[in-house]
């Protein structure tokens, strides 16, 4: 096995492990209320930099909204403004 192949395999394993751990952490956020800075199209980032889609009307861009996390789908957290 060449050094290059070893490095690529190790990098692939690390990426997969990181993605699995991130998904596990995101799922632990369901039910919590977090502060989200709204960027656009009712999407924003939480204080710990997780992507969140807000399923509520009247959410303004650049607003810091309190959002209750309700679900995790397609690699994004879903929530409603409280």
mmCIF file of C-alpha atoms in Angstrom:
data_model
loop_
_atom_site.group_PDB
_atom_site.id
_atom_site.type_symbol
_atom_site.label_atom_id
_atom_site.label_comp_id
_atom_site.label_asym_id
_atom_site.label_seq_id
_atom_site.Cartn_x
_atom_site.Cartn_y
_atom_site.Cartn_z
ATOM 1 C CA UNK A 1 0.000 0.000 0.000
ATOM 2 C CA UNK A 2 1.457 3.319 -1.019
ATOM 3 C CA UNK A 3 1.734 6.200 1.423
ATOM 4 C CA UNK A 4 -0.674 8.251 -0.712
ATOM 5 C CA UNK A 5 -3.346 5.551 -0.652
ATOM 6 C CA UNK A 6 -2.959 5.224 3.136
ATOM 7 C CA UNK A 7 -3.358 8.977 3.607
ATOM 8 C CA UNK A 8 -6.456 9.104 1.388
ATOM 9 C CA UNK A 9 -8.056 6.151 3.192
ATOM 10 C CA UNK A 10 -7.367 7.705 6.585
ATOM 11 C CA UNK A 11 -8.821 11.036 5.416
ATOM 12 C CA UNK A 12 -11.958 9.265 4.150
ATOM 13 C CA UNK A 13 -12.416 7.490 7.481
ATOM 14 C CA UNK A 14 -11.982 10.760 9.392
ATOM 15 C CA UNK A 15 -14.529 12.560 7.169
ATOM 16 C CA UNK A 16 -17.081 9.775 7.615
ATOM 17 C CA UNK A 17 -16.534 9.641 11.372
ATOM 18 C CA UNK A 18 -16.820 13.423 11.617
ATOM 19 C CA UNK A 19 -20.075 13.434 9.655
ATOM 20 C CA UNK A 20 -21.555 10.711 11.884
ATOM 21 C CA UNK A 21 -20.547 12.530 15.067
ATOM 22 C CA UNK A 22 -21.962 15.820 13.774
ATOM 23 C CA UNK A 23 -25.266 14.121 12.953
ATOM 24 C CA UNK A 24 -25.413 12.567 16.432
ATOM 25 C CA UNK A 25 -24.776 15.985 18.011
ATOM 26 C CA UNK A 26 -27.387 17.668 15.827
ATOM 27 C CA UNK A 27 -29.991 15.111 16.886
ATOM 28 C CA UNK A 28 -29.265 15.891 20.568
ATOM 29 C CA UNK A 29 -30.463 19.450 19.888
ATOM 30 C CA UNK A 30 -34.051 18.358 19.149
ATOM 31 C CA UNK A 31 -36.352 19.811 21.811
ATOM 32 C CA UNK A 32 -33.898 22.537 22.856
ATOM 33 C CA UNK A 33 -34.410 26.276 22.457
ATOM 34 C CA UNK A 34 -31.424 27.987 20.841
ATOM 35 C CA UNK A 35 -30.551 31.465 19.621
ATOM 36 C CA UNK A 36 -30.300 31.658 15.841
ATOM 37 C CA UNK A 37 -29.004 34.496 13.730
ATOM 38 C CA UNK A 38 -31.236 34.535 10.665
ATOM 39 C CA UNK A 39 -29.314 34.851 7.413
ATOM 40 C CA UNK A 40 -31.906 34.525 4.614
ATOM 41 C CA UNK A 41 -34.876 32.451 3.501
ATOM 42 C CA UNK A 42 -35.679 31.614 7.152
ATOM 43 C CA UNK A 43 -32.336 29.844 7.511
ATOM 44 C CA UNK A 44 -29.653 30.685 9.991
ATOM 45 C CA UNK A 45 -26.915 29.533 12.319
ATOM 46 C CA UNK A 46 -27.172 28.665 15.985
ATOM 47 C CA UNK A 47 -24.660 29.813 18.604
ATOM 48 C CA UNK A 48 -22.718 26.601 17.980
ATOM 49 C CA UNK A 49 -22.754 27.148 14.185
ATOM 50 C CA UNK A 50 -25.374 24.546 13.311
ATOM 51 C CA UNK A 51 -27.558 25.204 10.249
ATOM 52 C CA UNK A 52 -31.226 25.671 11.157
ATOM 53 C CA UNK A 53 -34.300 26.141 8.963
ATOM 54 C CA UNK A 54 -36.985 28.127 10.788
ATOM 55 C CA UNK A 55 -40.563 27.111 9.960
ATOM 56 C CA UNK A 56 -42.231 30.330 11.123
ATOM 57 C CA UNK A 57 -43.519 33.500 9.491
ATOM 58 C CA UNK A 58 -42.252 36.922 10.416
ATOM 59 C CA UNK A 59 -38.583 36.065 10.848
ATOM 60 C CA UNK A 60 -36.396 38.946 9.701
ATOM 61 C CA UNK A 61 -32.941 38.658 8.167
ATOM 62 C CA UNK A 62 -30.208 39.572 10.698
ATOM 63 C CA UNK A 63 -32.646 38.957 13.558
ATOM 64 C CA UNK A 64 -31.504 36.877 16.497
ATOM 65 C CA UNK A 65 -34.443 34.572 17.090
ATOM 66 C CA UNK A 66 -35.121 32.051 19.821
ATOM 67 C CA UNK A 67 -35.938 28.815 18.023
ATOM 68 C CA UNK A 68 -37.144 25.487 19.384
ATOM 69 C CA UNK A 69 -35.537 22.656 17.461
ATOM 70 C CA UNK A 70 -38.232 20.230 16.316
ATOM 71 C CA UNK A 71 -36.586 17.830 13.849
ATOM 72 C CA UNK A 72 -33.513 16.876 11.859
ATOM 73 C CA UNK A 73 -33.915 16.132 8.139
ATOM 74 C CA UNK A 74 -31.622 16.212 5.113
ATOM 75 C CA UNK A 75 -28.646 17.276 7.254
ATOM 76 C CA UNK A 76 -30.361 20.375 8.629
ATOM 77 C CA UNK A 77 -32.106 21.099 11.893
ATOM 78 C CA UNK A 78 -35.689 22.341 11.702
ATOM 79 C CA UNK A 79 -37.293 24.592 14.271
ATOM 80 C CA UNK A 80 -39.988 27.112 15.097
ATOM 81 C CA UNK A 81 -39.628 30.581 16.533
ATOM 82 C CA UNK A 82 -40.728 30.802 20.169
#
